[in-house]
Amino acid sequence: MFDPSPSPRIFGEPCGVDYAKGLVAGLMARAQHMPPEDFARVEIYVNTARMQRRIRAMFDAGPALLLPRIRLVTDLARDPISKDVPPAVAPLHRRLELSQLVAQLLESEPDLAPRAALYDLSDSLASLMDEMQGEGVSPDAIAKLDVSDQSGHWARAQKFLTIIAQFFDTTTQPDTEARQRLVIETLAARWADAPPDHPVIVAGSTGSRGATALFMQAVAKLPQGAIVLPGYDTDLPDTVWSAMDDGLTHEDHPQYRFKRLMDLIGFAPADVARWSDLAPQRPARNRLVSLSLRPAPVTSQWLQEGPDLGCLIAATEGLTLLEAASPRAEAEAIALRLRQAVDEGITAALISPDRMLTRQVTAALDRWDIKPDDSAGVPLQLSPPGRLLRHVADLFGTQLTGEALLILLKHPLCHSSNNDRGDHLRLTHDLELQLRRHGPPFPTADTLLKWAGARADRQPWAQWVAELVTGLDTVGDKHLTDHLDAHLTLAESFCAGPALSGAGGLWAEAAGRAAQRICTDLRTYADAGGVMSPRDYAALFGKILSAGVVRDRDAGHPQILIWGTLEARVQGADLTILGGMNDGVWPEAPAPDPWLNRMMRAQAGLLLPERRVGLSAHDYQQAVAGREVWITRAKRSSDAETIPSRWVNRLTNLLGGLPDQNGPEALRQMQARGAAWLAMAAKLSAPVADVAKVKRPAPCPPVAARPDQFSVTQIKTLIRDPYAIYARKVLRLDPLDPLTPSADAPLRGVIIHKILEEFIRHQHAPDDLDTLLAIAARHFAEKCPWPTHRAQWMARFALAADAFCKAEVGRHALSDTRLVEQEGKLVIPGVEVTLTCKADRIDLTPDGTAILYDYKTGTMPTKPQQEKFDKQLLLEVAMVENGGFEDVGPVQVTEAQFIGIKPDAKTVPAPMKDSPTDTTMAGMIALLQHWKQADSGYTARYALFSKNDLGSYDHLSRFGEWDSSDPAQPQVLT
């Protein structure tokens, strides 16, 4: 295939050439006179499986012939080259070993790192170890680094780095990266003595990894060896090539990796020949982009070489710059252009490392029922099987919450073996209402069976759920194998349903099969996992599952493609959209390295953080060379303004600085093309017609439908927010309680009321503080299942209890009978409305009068508030004096007061002198008569204490479309 040559055979394909197509075209041109059997012996090494498939597809298109062997460079790690090179240890097995070693280190020295970082640290160490083995860097080289200014950090890091030193022993089973380097070194030595007599070609690799570069060096020395570089910049002058001699300053240039290969292999830019005859699609644009990407020290060449670019309007033909106001606007414009591409019958590809943007574009395309072919697929952990498995793993070793239980019961895979899933969902709905209304916060098997009660249709189902959740909170430390078996058994039982075997739909479909493969691998290597806690197991399982991806190549639209930057290197499309071109997104910010800083990496011979920036720059340079290209970005993210990608900044600055070449006009036209699509997308997303904002509601239901009974506490709501009374008592809409009860102020108030009720009801001595605290401890233990809040509340109550007992001595001296939690009822004359009440405490004095007390754990109402709004205590006085309490009878009330359950034992009296019973009753009758009028509307948020107060029915009244300054709009309902 190749003529003899004294120098390495280095070929290149320029930017703008479909690399796979050019590779096959050049290969076929050189193989015209080769016998079929010789052509079949050609070996081609590529760097990604996607490129391997693409090349195979190009050959499959015809004509028929014996194909060359197309292999992955990474397959060398599995090559059975010699019995002296043992098979590689499984990566999962090595990571489990590392996690055990890191766990032991953290247990012995807990100050080194938090336990929650165990698996992140293990993965980071594994990545560092892979990199060291791939680059041929030994632990000794790391230990000899100059760390004079990093001593504190280095001392901590070394404790972790000593863990991986044992895995560099050549007598042990090597890791994948180490074995790949061993195979390459063995091949290179073997080829030096007996080179293969057939062509060996390395295609598509930039040699950015040490092992790959070593392999490319070995191939370049072969008599029939060749390297075909992708995206080679033929417009870069020799002076620039020669100036890129320092990785610390030039690693982020897109062509730096080729310069490094030149130094390693020994060739010059002039030695790089064209591989195929395919011409770049936009040569003028290639020159423009090449100049814009010049290394920073030589950007002065813009002014020197810029005039040689010619008219830049022609160079930017087919190039669009779209700068949207928000990510949503960017996604909608991209989706609209992709929709147009379908009509045009062309292939369009969105290339972006921003997965949020690609998901937004996918959602926008759903408007036209277009599902793009997304090469990234769906993260396995977010698929239905992945979510269910993670939720089940979280159940072990913790108290079961109602939320966790319902998440599983409502999961689409739960109870998926039978056709009666409708009954399952109905019972789940009933259980949810029970948990919301009555709790408990942490349901158990007993509470589930008690809920089922005598309902025959509930009992088998509740028994099934109860058996599944029994004993989960008591699971302790055990071996990884045991954790995994229990985990998968429970997950399969949830999916199978009551009295059924199997796993339901858990392992069905592509996502289920992918999850099953990961679980099978984990079971295979679980012996290396050791003993761990349930929490550590859940974290480990989630970490392993997060590496999985589910792809369905046949589900997406064949014309609309979403690629990552890696996939874009080997693909070609009629329209290329480079999305999310903001700094920090493209290029991505380098990930923080917890072990070695930039200078230490350079000293050790490891990869620099800028390597990824340079690879991204190379991806950009290749992608922007297409026939029609969009560059899109959002000017603002969700919380701040964004900075354009450095490459976009360079391009726009270069264009803006060349007015004689029509650079500013070319830039304006690029932006105008983008603005036109933004305008169309905005118009498409704009509402067809303006929807008028709703007026502040004040519904007027028929008098017969209005409530005829109120509690004394609801009167405050009737005055401040009448709409809440309308929603609750006329529409009969009760707010739905939260699924997960919390230790909030209302719960604390309820518990304290129960404590004081028991203390007074059983007639304990008023100064018996020990008894009061014992009662409190029991009630808090029974009704507050959150240990931290329980301890805090008990401590606060203990301070208040001392003050309460001291004041209670005086209150006891005023009365001889004390009644607690008395229910009362009084019909208001003239309006026939019943007023109800449950008084906290009524004390009867020897002289036949009564004293009323109401306990307050929160803020107590002031005198003006009691007179105008919070009439609870005044109404209780009126009810007592009018015989509203059967056990008390009509008696005179001499005093009524709120008692603060706080250390200061503050009391606030009811303003009985200024608002006697007659006045209170007259005001009450007038208020209720007002609501008996047909045109009296229940105004929303009529007189709230604060404009920031939230109401339970604000969403129903559509608060936000109106505010408290808007007039009410009465609406008579019939």
CSV table of N, CA, C and O in Angstrom, one decimal, residues 94-110 112-127 160 163 480 528-541 543-544 594-595:
chain,number,residue,atom,x,y,z
A,94,ARG,N,-11.2,-3.3,41.0
A,94,ARG,CA,-10.1,-2.4,41.5
A,94,ARG,C,-10.8,-1.2,42.3
A,94,ARG,O,-10.3,-0.9,43.4
A,95,ARG,N,-11.9,-0.7,41.9
A,95,ARG,CA,-12.5,0.4,42.6
A,95,ARG,C,-13.1,0.0,43.9
A,95,ARG,O,-13.0,0.7,44.9
A,96,LEU,N,-13.6,-1.3,44.0
A,96,LEU,CA,-14.1,-1.8,45.2
A,96,LEU,C,-12.9,-2.0,46.2
A,96,LEU,O,-13.0,-1.7,47.4
A,97,GLU,N,-11.8,-2.5,45.7
A,97,GLU,CA,-10.6,-2.6,46.6
A,97,GLU,C,-10.1,-1.2,47.1
A,97,GLU,O,-9.8,-1.1,48.3
A,98,LEU,N,-10.1,-0.2,46.2
A,98,LEU,CA,-9.7,1.1,46.6
A,98,LEU,C,-10.6,1.7,47.7
A,98,LEU,O,-10.2,2.3,48.6
A,99,SER,N,-11.9,1.5,47.5
A,99,SER,CA,-12.9,2.0,48.4
A,99,SER,C,-12.7,1.4,49.8
A,99,SER,O,-12.8,2.1,50.8
A,100,GLN,N,-12.4,0.1,49.9
A,100,GLN,CA,-12.1,-0.5,51.2
A,100,GLN,C,-10.9,0.1,51.8
A,100,GLN,O,-10.8,0.4,53.0
A,101,LEU,N,-9.8,0.3,51.0
A,101,LEU,CA,-8.6,0.9,51.6
A,101,LEU,C,-8.8,2.3,52.0
A,101,LEU,O,-8.3,2.7,53.1
A,102,VAL,N,-9.6,3.1,51.3
A,102,VAL,CA,-9.8,4.5,51.6
A,102,VAL,C,-10.7,4.5,52.9
A,102,VAL,O,-10.5,5.3,53.8
A,103,ALA,N,-11.7,3.6,53.0
A,103,ALA,CA,-12.5,3.5,54.2
A,103,ALA,C,-11.7,3.2,55.4
A,103,ALA,O,-11.9,3.8,56.5
A,104,GLN,N,-10.8,2.3,55.3
A,104,GLN,CA,-9.9,2.0,56.5
A,104,GLN,C,-9.1,3.2,56.9
A,104,GLN,O,-8.9,3.5,58.1
A,105,LEU,N,-8.6,4.0,55.9
A,105,LEU,CA,-7.8,5.1,56.2
A,105,LEU,C,-8.7,6.2,56.9
A,105,LEU,O,-8.2,6.8,57.9
A,106,LEU,N,-9.9,6.4,56.4
A,106,LEU,CA,-10.8,7.4,57.0
A,106,LEU,C,-11.2,7.0,58.4
A,106,LEU,O,-11.4,7.8,59.3
A,107,GLU,N,-11.3,5.7,58.6
A,107,GLU,CA,-11.7,5.2,60.0
A,107,GLU,C,-10.5,5.5,61.0
A,107,GLU,O,-10.8,5.8,62.1
A,108,SER,N,-9.3,5.3,60.5
A,108,SER,CA,-8.2,5.5,61.4
A,108,SER,C,-7.8,7.0,61.6
A,108,SER,O,-7.3,7.4,62.6
A,109,GLU,N,-8.1,7.8,60.5
A,109,GLU,CA,-7.8,9.2,60.6
A,109,GLU,C,-9.0,10.0,60.1
A,109,GLU,O,-9.0,10.4,58.9
A,110,PRO,N,-10.1,10.1,60.9
A,110,PRO,CA,-11.3,10.7,60.4
A,110,PRO,C,-11.2,12.2,60.0
A,110,PRO,O,-12.0,12.7,59.3
A,112,LEU,N,-9.1,13.4,58.0
A,112,LEU,CA,-8.5,13.6,56.7
A,112,LEU,C,-9.6,14.0,55.7
A,112,LEU,O,-9.4,14.9,54.8
A,113,ALA,N,-10.8,13.5,55.8
A,113,ALA,CA,-11.9,13.8,54.9
A,113,ALA,C,-13.2,13.3,55.5
A,113,ALA,O,-13.2,12.3,56.3
A,114,PRO,N,-14.4,13.8,55.1
A,114,PRO,CA,-15.6,13.3,55.6
A,114,PRO,C,-16.0,12.0,55.0
A,114,PRO,O,-15.6,11.6,53.9
A,115,ARG,N,-16.7,11.2,55.8
A,115,ARG,CA,-17.1,9.8,55.4
A,115,ARG,C,-17.9,9.9,54.1
A,115,ARG,O,-17.8,9.0,53.2
A,116,ALA,N,-18.7,11.0,53.9
A,116,ALA,CA,-19.5,11.1,52.7
A,116,ALA,C,-18.7,11.2,51.4
A,116,ALA,O,-19.2,10.9,50.4
A,117,ALA,N,-17.4,11.5,51.5
A,117,ALA,CA,-16.6,11.7,50.4
A,117,ALA,C,-15.9,10.4,50.0
A,117,ALA,O,-15.0,10.4,49.1
A,118,LEU,N,-16.2,9.3,50.7
A,118,LEU,CA,-15.5,8.0,50.5
A,118,LEU,C,-15.4,7.6,49.0
A,118,LEU,O,-14.3,7.3,48.5
A,119,TYR,N,-16.5,7.5,48.4
A,119,TYR,CA,-16.5,6.9,47.0
A,119,TYR,C,-16.1,8.0,46.0
A,119,TYR,O,-15.5,7.6,44.9
A,120,ASP,N,-16.3,9.2,46.2
A,120,ASP,CA,-15.7,10.3,45.4
A,120,ASP,C,-14.2,10.2,45.4
A,120,ASP,O,-13.5,10.3,44.4
A,121,LEU,N,-13.6,10.1,46.6
A,121,LEU,CA,-12.2,10.0,46.8
A,121,LEU,C,-11.7,8.7,46.1
A,121,LEU,O,-10.6,8.7,45.5
A,122,SER,N,-12.4,7.6,46.3
A,122,SER,CA,-12.0,6.3,45.7
A,122,SER,C,-11.9,6.4,44.1
A,122,SER,O,-11.0,6.0,43.5
A,123,ASP,N,-13.0,7.0,43.6
A,123,ASP,CA,-13.0,7.2,42.1
A,123,ASP,C,-11.9,8.1,41.6
A,123,ASP,O,-11.3,7.9,40.6
A,124,SER,N,-11.7,9.2,42.4
A,124,SER,CA,-10.6,10.1,42.0
A,124,SER,C,-9.2,9.5,42.1
A,124,SER,O,-8.4,9.7,41.2
A,125,LEU,N,-9.0,8.7,43.1
A,125,LEU,CA,-7.7,7.9,43.2
A,125,LEU,C,-7.6,6.9,42.0
A,125,LEU,O,-6.5,6.8,41.5
A,126,ALA,N,-8.7,6.3,41.7
A,126,ALA,CA,-8.7,5.3,40.6
A,126,ALA,C,-8.3,6.0,39.3
A,126,ALA,O,-7.5,5.5,38.5
A,127,SER,N,-8.9,7.2,39.1
A,127,SER,CA,-8.6,8.0,37.9
A,127,SER,C,-7.2,8.4,37.8
A,127,SER,O,-6.5,8.3,36.8
A,160,PHE,N,-3.2,9.3,51.1
A,160,PHE,CA,-4.1,8.6,50.2
A,160,PHE,C,-3.3,8.0,49.0
A,160,PHE,O,-3.6,6.9,48.5
A,163,ILE,N,-1.9,4.6,49.1
A,163,ILE,CA,-2.8,3.5,48.9
A,163,ILE,C,-2.6,2.8,47.5
A,163,ILE,O,-2.6,1.6,47.4
A,480,LEU,N,-20.8,-6.7,51.3
A,480,LEU,CA,-21.4,-6.1,50.1
A,480,LEU,C,-22.3,-7.2,49.4
A,480,LEU,O,-23.4,-6.8,48.9
A,528,ALA,N,-14.7,-8.2,46.7
A,528,ALA,CA,-13.7,-7.2,47.0
A,528,ALA,C,-14.3,-6.0,47.8
A,528,ALA,O,-13.6,-5.1,48.2
A,529,GLY,N,-15.6,-6.0,48.0
A,529,GLY,CA,-16.3,-4.9,48.6
A,529,GLY,C,-16.2,-4.8,50.1
A,529,GLY,O,-16.3,-3.8,50.7
A,530,GLY,N,-16.0,-6.0,50.8
A,530,GLY,CA,-15.9,-6.0,52.2
A,530,GLY,C,-17.2,-5.7,52.9
A,530,GLY,O,-18.3,-5.7,52.3
A,531,VAL,N,-17.1,-5.4,54.2
A,531,VAL,CA,-18.2,-5.1,55.1
A,531,VAL,C,-18.5,-3.6,55.1
A,531,VAL,O,-17.5,-2.8,55.1
A,532,MET,N,-19.7,-3.2,55.0
A,532,MET,CA,-20.1,-1.8,54.9
A,532,MET,C,-21.4,-1.5,55.5
A,532,MET,O,-22.2,-2.5,55.7
A,533,SER,N,-21.7,-0.3,55.9
A,533,SER,CA,-23.0,0.1,56.4
A,533,SER,C,-24.0,0.2,55.3
A,533,SER,O,-23.7,0.4,54.1
A,534,PRO,N,-25.3,0.2,55.7
A,534,PRO,CA,-26.4,0.4,54.6
A,534,PRO,C,-26.2,1.7,53.9
A,534,PRO,O,-26.4,1.8,52.7
A,535,ARG,N,-25.8,2.8,54.6
A,535,ARG,CA,-25.7,4.1,54.0
A,535,ARG,C,-24.5,4.0,53.0
A,535,ARG,O,-24.6,4.6,51.9
A,536,ASP,N,-23.4,3.4,53.4
A,536,ASP,CA,-22.3,3.3,52.4
A,536,ASP,C,-22.6,2.5,51.2
A,536,ASP,O,-22.2,2.7,50.1
A,537,TYR,N,-23.4,1.4,51.5
A,537,TYR,CA,-23.9,0.6,50.3
A,537,TYR,C,-24.7,1.4,49.4
A,537,TYR,O,-24.5,1.3,48.1
A,538,ALA,N,-25.7,2.2,49.9
A,538,ALA,CA,-26.5,3.0,49.0
A,538,ALA,C,-25.7,4.0,48.2
A,538,ALA,O,-25.9,4.2,47.0
A,539,ALA,N,-24.7,4.6,48.9
A,539,ALA,CA,-23.8,5.5,48.2
A,539,ALA,C,-23.0,4.8,47.1
A,539,ALA,O,-22.8,5.3,46.0
A,540,LEU,N,-22.5,3.6,47.4
A,540,LEU,CA,-21.7,2.9,46.4
A,540,LEU,C,-22.5,2.5,45.3
A,540,LEU,O,-22.1,2.6,44.1
A,541,PHE,N,-23.7,1.9,45.5
A,541,PHE,CA,-24.6,1.5,44.4
A,541,PHE,C,-25.0,2.7,43.5
A,541,PHE,O,-25.0,2.5,42.3
A,543,LYS,N,-23.3,5.4,43.0
A,543,LYS,CA,-22.1,5.8,42.3
A,543,LYS,C,-21.9,4.9,41.1
A,543,LYS,O,-21.6,5.3,40.0
A,544,ILE,N,-22.0,3.6,41.3
A,544,ILE,CA,-21.8,2.6,40.2
A,544,ILE,C,-22.9,2.8,39.1
A,544,ILE,O,-22.6,2.8,37.9
A,594,PRO,N,-7.9,17.0,43.6
A,594,PRO,CA,-7.6,17.0,45.0
A,594,PRO,C,-6.2,16.6,45.4
A,594,PRO,O,-5.8,16.6,46.5
A,595,TRP,N,-5.4,16.1,44.4
A,595,TRP,CA,-4.1,15.5,44.7
A,595,TRP,C,-2.9,16.3,44.2
A,595,TRP,O,-2.0,16.6,45.0
